[in-house]
Coordinates of C-alpha atoms in Angstrom, one line a residue:
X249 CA 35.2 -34.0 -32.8
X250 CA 34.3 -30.4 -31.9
X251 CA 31.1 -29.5 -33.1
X252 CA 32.2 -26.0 -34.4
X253 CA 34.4 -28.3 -36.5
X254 CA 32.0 -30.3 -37.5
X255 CA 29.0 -27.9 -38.3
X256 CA 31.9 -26.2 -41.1
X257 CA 32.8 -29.7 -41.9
X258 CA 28.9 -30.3 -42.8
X259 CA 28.7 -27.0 -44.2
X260 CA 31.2 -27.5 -46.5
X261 CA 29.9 -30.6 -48.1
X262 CA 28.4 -30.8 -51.5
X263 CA 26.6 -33.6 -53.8
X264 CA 26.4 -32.1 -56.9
X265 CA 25.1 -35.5 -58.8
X266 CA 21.9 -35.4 -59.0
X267 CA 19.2 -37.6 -58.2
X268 CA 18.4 -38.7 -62.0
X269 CA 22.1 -37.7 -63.1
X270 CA 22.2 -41.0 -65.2
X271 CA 18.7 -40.2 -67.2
X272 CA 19.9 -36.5 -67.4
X273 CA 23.4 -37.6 -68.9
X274 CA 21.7 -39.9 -71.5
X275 CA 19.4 -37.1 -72.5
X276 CA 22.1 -34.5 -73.2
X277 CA 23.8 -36.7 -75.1
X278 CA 20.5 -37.5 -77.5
X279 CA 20.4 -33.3 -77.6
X280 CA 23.7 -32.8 -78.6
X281 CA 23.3 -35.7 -81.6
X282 CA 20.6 -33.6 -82.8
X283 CA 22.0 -30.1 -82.3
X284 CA 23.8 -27.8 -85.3
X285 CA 24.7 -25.6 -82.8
X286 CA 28.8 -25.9 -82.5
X287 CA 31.3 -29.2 -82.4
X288 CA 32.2 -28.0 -79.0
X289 CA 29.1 -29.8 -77.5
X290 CA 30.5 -33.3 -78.0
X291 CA 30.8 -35.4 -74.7
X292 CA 33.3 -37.6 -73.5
X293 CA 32.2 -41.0 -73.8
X294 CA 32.7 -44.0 -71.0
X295 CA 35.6 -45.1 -73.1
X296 CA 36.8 -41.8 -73.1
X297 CA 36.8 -41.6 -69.2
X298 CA 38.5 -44.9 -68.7
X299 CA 41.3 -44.1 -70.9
X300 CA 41.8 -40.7 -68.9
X301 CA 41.5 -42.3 -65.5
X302 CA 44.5 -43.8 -66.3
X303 CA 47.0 -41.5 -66.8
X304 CA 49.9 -39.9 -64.2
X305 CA 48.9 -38.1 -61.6
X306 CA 51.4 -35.0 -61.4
X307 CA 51.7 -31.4 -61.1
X308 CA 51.3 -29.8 -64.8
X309 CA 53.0 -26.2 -63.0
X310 CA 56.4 -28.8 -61.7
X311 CA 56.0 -32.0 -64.0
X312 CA 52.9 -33.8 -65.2
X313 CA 54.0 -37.1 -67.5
X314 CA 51.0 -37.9 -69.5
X315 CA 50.8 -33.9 -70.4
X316 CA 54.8 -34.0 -71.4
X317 CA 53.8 -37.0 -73.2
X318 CA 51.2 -35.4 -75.2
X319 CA 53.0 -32.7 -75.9
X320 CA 56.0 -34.1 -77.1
X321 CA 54.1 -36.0 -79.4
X322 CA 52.0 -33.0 -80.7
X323 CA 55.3 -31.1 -81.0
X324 CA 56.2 -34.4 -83.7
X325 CA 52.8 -34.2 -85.3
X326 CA 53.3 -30.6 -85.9
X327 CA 57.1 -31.0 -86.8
X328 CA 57.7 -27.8 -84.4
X329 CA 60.0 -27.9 -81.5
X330 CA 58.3 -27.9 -78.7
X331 CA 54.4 -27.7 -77.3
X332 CA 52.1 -26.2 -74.5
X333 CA 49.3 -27.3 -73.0
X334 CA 46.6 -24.9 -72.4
X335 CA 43.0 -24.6 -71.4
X336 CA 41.6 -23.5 -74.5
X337 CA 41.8 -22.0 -78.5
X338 CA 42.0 -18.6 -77.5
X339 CA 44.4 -18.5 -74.9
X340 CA 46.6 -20.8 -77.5
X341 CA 46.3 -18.2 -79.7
X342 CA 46.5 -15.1 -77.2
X343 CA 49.4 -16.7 -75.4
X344 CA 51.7 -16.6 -78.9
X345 CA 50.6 -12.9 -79.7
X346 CA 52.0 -12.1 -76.6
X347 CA 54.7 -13.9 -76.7
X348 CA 55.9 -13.4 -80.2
X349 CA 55.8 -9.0 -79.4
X350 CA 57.8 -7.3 -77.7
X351 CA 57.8 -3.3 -77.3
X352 CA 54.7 -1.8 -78.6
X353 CA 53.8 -0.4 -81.0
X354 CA 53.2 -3.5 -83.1
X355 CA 49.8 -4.7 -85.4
X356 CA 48.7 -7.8 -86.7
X357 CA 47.4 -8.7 -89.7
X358 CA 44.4 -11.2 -89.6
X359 CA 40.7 -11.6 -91.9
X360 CA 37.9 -9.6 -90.8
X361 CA 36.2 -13.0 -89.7
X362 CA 38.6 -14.8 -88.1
X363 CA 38.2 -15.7 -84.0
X364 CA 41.1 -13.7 -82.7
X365 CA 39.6 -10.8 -84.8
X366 CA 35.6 -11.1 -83.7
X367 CA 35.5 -14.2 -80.7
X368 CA 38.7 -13.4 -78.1
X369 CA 37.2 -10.1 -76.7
X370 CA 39.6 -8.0 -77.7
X371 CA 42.5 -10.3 -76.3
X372 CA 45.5 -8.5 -78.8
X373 CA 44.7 -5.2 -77.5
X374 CA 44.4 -5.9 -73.8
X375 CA 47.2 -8.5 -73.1
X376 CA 49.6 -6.9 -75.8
X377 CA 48.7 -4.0 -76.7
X378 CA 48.7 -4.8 -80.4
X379 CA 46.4 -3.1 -83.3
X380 CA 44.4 -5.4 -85.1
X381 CA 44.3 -4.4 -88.9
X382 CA 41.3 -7.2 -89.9
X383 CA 41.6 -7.8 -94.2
X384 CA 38.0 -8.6 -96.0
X385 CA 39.4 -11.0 -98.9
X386 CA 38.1 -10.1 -102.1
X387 CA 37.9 -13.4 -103.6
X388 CA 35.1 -13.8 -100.9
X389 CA 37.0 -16.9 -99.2
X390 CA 40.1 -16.4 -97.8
X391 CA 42.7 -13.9 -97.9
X392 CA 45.5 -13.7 -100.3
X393 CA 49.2 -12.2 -100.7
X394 CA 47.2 -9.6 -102.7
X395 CA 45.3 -8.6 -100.4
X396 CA 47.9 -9.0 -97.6
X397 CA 50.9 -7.0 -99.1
X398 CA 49.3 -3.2 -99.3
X399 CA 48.1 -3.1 -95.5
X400 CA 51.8 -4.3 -94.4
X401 CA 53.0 -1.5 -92.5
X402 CA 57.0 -1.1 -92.8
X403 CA 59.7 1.6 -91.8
X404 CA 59.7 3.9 -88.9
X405 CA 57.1 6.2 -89.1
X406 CA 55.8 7.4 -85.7
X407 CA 52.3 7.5 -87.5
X408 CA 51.7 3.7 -87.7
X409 CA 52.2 0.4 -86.2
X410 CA 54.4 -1.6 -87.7
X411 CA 53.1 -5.2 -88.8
X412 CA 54.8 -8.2 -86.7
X413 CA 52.6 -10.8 -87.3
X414 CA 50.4 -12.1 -89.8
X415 CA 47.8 -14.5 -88.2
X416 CA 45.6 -17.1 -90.5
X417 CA 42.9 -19.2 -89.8
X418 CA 42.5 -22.5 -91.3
X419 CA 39.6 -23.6 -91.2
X420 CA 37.4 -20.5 -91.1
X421 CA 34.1 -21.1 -91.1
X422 CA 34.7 -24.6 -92.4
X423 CA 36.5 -23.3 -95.5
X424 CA 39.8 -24.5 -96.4
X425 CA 42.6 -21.8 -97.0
X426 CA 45.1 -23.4 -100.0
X427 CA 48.3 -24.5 -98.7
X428 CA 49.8 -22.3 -102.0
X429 CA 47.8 -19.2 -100.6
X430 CA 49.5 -19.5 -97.3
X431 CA 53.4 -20.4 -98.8
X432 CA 52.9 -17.6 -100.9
X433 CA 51.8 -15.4 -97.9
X434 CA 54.7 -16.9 -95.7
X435 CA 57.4 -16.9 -97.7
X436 CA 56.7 -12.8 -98.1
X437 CA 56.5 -12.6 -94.4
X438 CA 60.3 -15.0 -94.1
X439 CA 61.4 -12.2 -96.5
X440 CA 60.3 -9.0 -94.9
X441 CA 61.1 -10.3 -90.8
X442 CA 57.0 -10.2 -90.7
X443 CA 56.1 -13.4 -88.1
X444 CA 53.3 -16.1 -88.9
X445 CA 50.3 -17.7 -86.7
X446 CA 47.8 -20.0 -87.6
X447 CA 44.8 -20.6 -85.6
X448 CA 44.4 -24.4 -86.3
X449 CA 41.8 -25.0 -83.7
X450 CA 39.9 -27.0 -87.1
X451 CA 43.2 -27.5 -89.1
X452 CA 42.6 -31.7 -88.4
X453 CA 39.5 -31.4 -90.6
X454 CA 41.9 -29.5 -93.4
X455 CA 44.3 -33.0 -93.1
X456 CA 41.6 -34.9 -93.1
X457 CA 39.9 -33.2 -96.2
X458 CA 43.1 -32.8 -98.3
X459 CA 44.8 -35.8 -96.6
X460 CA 48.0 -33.2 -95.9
X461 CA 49.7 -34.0 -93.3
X462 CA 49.7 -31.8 -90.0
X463 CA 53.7 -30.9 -90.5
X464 CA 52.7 -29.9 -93.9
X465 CA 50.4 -28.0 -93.1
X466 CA 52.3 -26.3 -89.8
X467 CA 55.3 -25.8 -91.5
X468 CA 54.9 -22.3 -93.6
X469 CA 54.2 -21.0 -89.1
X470 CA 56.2 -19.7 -86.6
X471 CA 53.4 -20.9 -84.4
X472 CA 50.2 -22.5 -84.6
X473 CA 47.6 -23.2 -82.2
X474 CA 45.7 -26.7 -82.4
X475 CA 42.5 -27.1 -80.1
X476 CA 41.3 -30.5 -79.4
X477 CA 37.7 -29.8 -78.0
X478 CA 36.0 -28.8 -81.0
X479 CA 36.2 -31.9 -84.4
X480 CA 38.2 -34.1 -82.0
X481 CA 35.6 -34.1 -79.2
X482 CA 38.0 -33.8 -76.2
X483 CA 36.5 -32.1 -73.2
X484 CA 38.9 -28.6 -73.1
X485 CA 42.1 -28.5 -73.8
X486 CA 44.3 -26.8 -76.8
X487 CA 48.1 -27.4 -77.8
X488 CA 50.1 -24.4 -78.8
X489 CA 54.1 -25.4 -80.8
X490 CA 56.6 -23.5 -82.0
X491 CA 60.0 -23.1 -81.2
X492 CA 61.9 -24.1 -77.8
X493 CA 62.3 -20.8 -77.3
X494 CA 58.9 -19.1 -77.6
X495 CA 57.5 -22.3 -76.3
X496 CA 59.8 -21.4 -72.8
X497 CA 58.6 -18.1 -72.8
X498 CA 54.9 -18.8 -73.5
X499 CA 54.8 -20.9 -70.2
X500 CA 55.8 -18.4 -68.2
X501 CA 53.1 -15.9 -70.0
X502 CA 50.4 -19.1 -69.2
X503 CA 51.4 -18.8 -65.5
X504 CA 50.8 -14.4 -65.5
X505 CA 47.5 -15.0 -67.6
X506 CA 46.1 -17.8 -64.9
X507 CA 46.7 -20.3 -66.7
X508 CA 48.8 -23.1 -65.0
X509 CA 47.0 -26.0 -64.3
X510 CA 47.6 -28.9 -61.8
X511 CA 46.9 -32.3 -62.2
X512 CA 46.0 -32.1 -66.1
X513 CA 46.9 -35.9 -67.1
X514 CA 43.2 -37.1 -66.9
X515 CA 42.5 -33.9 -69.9
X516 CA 45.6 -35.0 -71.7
X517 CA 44.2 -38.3 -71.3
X518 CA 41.2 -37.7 -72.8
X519 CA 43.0 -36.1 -76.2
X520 CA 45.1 -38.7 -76.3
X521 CA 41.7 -40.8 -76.9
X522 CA 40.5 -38.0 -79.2
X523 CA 43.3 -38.3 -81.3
X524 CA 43.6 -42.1 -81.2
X525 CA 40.0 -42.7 -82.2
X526 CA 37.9 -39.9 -83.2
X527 CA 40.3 -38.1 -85.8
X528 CA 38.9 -41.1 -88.2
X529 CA 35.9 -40.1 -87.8
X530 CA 36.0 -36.6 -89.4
X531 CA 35.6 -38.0 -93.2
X532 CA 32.3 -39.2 -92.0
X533 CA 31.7 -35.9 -90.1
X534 CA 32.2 -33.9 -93.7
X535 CA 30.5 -36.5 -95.9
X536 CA 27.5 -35.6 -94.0
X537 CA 27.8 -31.8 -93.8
X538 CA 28.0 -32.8 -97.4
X539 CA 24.7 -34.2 -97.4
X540 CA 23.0 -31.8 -95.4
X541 CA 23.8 -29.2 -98.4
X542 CA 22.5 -31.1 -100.9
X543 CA 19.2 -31.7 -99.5
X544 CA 19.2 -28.2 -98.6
X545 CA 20.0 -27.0 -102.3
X546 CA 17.6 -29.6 -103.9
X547 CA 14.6 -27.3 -101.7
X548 CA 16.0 -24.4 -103.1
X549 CA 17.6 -22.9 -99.8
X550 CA 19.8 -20.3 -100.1
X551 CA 23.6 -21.9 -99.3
X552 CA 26.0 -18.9 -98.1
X553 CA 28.9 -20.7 -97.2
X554 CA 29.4 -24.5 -98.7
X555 CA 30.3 -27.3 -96.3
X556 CA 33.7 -27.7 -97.3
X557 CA 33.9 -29.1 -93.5
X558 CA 31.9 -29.7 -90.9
X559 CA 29.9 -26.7 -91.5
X560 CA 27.8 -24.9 -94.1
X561 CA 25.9 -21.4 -93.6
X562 CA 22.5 -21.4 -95.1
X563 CA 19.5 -18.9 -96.1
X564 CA 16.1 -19.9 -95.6
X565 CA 14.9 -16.4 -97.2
X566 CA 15.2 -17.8 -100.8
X567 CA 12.2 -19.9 -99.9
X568 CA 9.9 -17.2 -97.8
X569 CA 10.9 -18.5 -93.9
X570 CA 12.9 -16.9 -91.1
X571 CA 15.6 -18.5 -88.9
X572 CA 13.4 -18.1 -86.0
X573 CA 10.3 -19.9 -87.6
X574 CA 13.1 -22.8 -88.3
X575 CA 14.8 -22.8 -84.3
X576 CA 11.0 -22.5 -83.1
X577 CA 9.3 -25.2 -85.5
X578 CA 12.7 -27.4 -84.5
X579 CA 12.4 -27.1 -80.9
X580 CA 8.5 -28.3 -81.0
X581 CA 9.9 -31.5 -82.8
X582 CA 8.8 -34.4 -80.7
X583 CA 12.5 -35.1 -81.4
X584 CA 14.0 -31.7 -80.8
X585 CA 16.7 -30.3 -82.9
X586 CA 19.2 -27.5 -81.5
X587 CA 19.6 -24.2 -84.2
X588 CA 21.0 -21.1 -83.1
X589 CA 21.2 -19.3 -86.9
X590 CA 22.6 -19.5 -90.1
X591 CA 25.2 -21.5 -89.4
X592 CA 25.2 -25.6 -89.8
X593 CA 27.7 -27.7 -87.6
X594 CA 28.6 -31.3 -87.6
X595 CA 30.2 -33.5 -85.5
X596 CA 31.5 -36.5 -85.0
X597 CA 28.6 -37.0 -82.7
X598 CA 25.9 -35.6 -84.9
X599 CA 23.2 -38.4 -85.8
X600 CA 22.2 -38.9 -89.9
X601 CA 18.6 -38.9 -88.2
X602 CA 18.6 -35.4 -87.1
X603 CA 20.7 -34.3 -90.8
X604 CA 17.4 -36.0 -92.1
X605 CA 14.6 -34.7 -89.9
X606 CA 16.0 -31.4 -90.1
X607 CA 15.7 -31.4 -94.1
X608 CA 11.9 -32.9 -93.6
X609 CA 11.3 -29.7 -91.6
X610 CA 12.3 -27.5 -94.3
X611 CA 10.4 -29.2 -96.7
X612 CA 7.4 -29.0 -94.8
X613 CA 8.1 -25.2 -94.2
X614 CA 8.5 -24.8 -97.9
X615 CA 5.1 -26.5 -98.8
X616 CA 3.5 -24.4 -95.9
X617 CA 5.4 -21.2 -97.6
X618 CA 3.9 -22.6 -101.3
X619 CA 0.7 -22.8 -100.2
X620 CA 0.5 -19.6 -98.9
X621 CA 1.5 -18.1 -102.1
X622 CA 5.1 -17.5 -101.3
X623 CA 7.6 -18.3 -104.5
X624 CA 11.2 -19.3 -103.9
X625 CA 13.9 -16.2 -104.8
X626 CA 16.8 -16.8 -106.8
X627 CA 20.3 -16.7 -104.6
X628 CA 22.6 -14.3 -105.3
X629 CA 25.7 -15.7 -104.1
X630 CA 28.8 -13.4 -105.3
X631 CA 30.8 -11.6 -103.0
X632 CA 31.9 -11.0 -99.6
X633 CA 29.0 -11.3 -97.3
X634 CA 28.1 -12.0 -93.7
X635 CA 27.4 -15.1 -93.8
X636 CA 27.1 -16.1 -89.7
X637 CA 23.8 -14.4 -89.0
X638 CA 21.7 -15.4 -85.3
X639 CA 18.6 -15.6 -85.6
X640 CA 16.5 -12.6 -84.0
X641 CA 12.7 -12.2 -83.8
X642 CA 11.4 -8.7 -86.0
X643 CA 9.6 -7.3 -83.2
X644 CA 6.3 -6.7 -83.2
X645 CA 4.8 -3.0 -83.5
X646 CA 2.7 -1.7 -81.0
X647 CA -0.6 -0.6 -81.4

């Protein structure tokens, strides 16, 4: 061989296992059994990877049978025509704003919280050009026709953009929107040409909550996005259905935004798996978000969001302690627990130890907060509040 050939040759070579990959692996996993954190943490699991391993081998861009496969079934699920496959939740969502608009001006409709709104960097405005007009509901929990109708922006006045879509959320923040709510909502929308999206990246925990079915639940939408990362515990990977049509026309968008992948059956395999065997599982998953509240409400903890879910959003101020005091008194466990802030999320991989040992900590914190003279507040609970707060350190003055 030439050895300019071979010194690239070496050069290029990488190992990027390393040494104790094995030990590391089984650690992670222990962390993410003990971490609130998010449900996009979940690993794939050996079974996982030997159901993916063997699926087709094609090219998603030209043909890719195990993604058709999974698409044409979500497509059935969903009772929509057709389905993409696409890398993740906000690119599902992005890719039918885009392709639902045409000539500007145009503005969506969406709640204040909601991911396209607060979590897709401003993905409306820079891929479509679209205003985002975000709602607060005033019931405190989900937006309403009521609150919809007087922001709708009609006729042709050179002033305004007029409304195209409206765009829901279900779950946000591990609350359940009312199927009623959202008919109501959509069959204003059918009358007045307005179009409808739902972000479902956690719309399996709604079926498996209300034990609606996914069509059901799809059906008031022009489109709806369905990510199988987060409850599901698939690696990446998000579905988005709707019409032939707009489904045509959204794979074209996928290709200008990047977004074409290649040999994507071993990702479609792993969904597959997801939604074979670890759909089941999210009954447990909000019987123990249910559990977690409790213990937290029988210490007298502030709850700011209940776990209708997967997830609850709590206030350690009613009884005198920080969120950084928790994360730091939780990370010097001898079993470690993962906290980022105010927000509590389960999953399907989350262990009832660390629900457990997390609620011993608190207590402890409480008894430490007693002793020191500190009583518990009462929680004022009504309204619309920020309820997803980070934890941040008050800084210390200088002297």
């Amino acid at each position: 061989m030439d050895p300019k050939l071979a010194s690239i040759i070496e050069q290029v070579k990488v190992d990027i296992i390393s040494p104790t990959q094995q030990r590391d692996n089984a650690r992670q996993s222990e962390e993410v059994s003990r971490s609130f954190i998010s449900d996009t943490i979940t690993v794939p699991t050996k079974e996982m990877f030997a159901y993916a391993v063997q699926t087709s081998l094609g090219d998603d861009v030209y043909n890719e049978p195990s993604t058709i496969a999974l698409e044409a079934h979500i497509a059935k699920l969903t009772g929509k025509e057709a389905a993409l496959f696409v890398s993740s939740g906000t690119m599902g969502n992005q890719l039918a704003i885009r392709t639902h608009l045409q000539q500007p001006p145009n503005s969506i409709i969406c709640d204040i919280r909601a991911h396209i709104n607060k979590y897709e960097a401003g993905g409306a405005a820079i891929h479509s050009g679209a205003l985002q007009n975000a709602l607060t509901p005033k019931n405190g929990h989900h937006l309403t026709l009521k609150d919809i109708e007087p922001h709708v922006v009609f006729g042709t006045d050179i002033h305004s953009a007029p409304t195209r879509i409206i765009c829901l959320e279900n779950t946000l923040d591990g609350t359940i929107m009312p199927q009623s709510d959202i008919i109501e909502i959509a069959d204003f929308a059918l009358k007045n040409g307005i179009l409808m999206h739902l972000d479902g990246a956690r719309l399996w925990h709604v079926a498996a909550e209300t034990r609606t079915p996914i069509d059901e639940l799809c059906a008031p939408f022009d489109s709806v996005s369905l990510c199988f990362s987060k409850g599901l515990g698939a690696p990446v990977g998000t579905c988005l259905v709707g019409p032939k049509k707009f489904i045509q026309k959204a794979r074209w968008f996928r290709k200008i935004f990047g977004g074409g992948m290649r040999q994507t059956g071993v990702l479609a395999g792993s969904v597959a798996y997801a939604l074979t065997h670890n759909f089941s599982l999210l009954p447990r998953v909000h019987a123990l978000a249910k559990r977690l509240q409790a213990g937290l409400e029988e210490l007298q903890v502030g709850i700011l969001s209940p776990a209708e879910t997967c997830m609850l959003f709590y206030d350690p101020s009613t009884i005198g302690i920080e969120y950084w005091e928790i994360i730091d008194r939780a990370a010097a466990l001898p079993n470690p627990i993962g906290l980022a802030g105010s927000r509590l999320v389960i999953h399907i991989q989350t262990s009832p130890e660390a629900v457990e040992d997390f609620l011993s900590l608190i207590k402890t914190l409480k008894e430490e907060k007693v002793q020191a003279g500190i009583v518990p507040l009462a929680v004022n609970s009504n309204g619309m509040r920020n309820v997803y707060i980070r934890a941040t350190r008050s800084s210390t003055p200088t002297k």
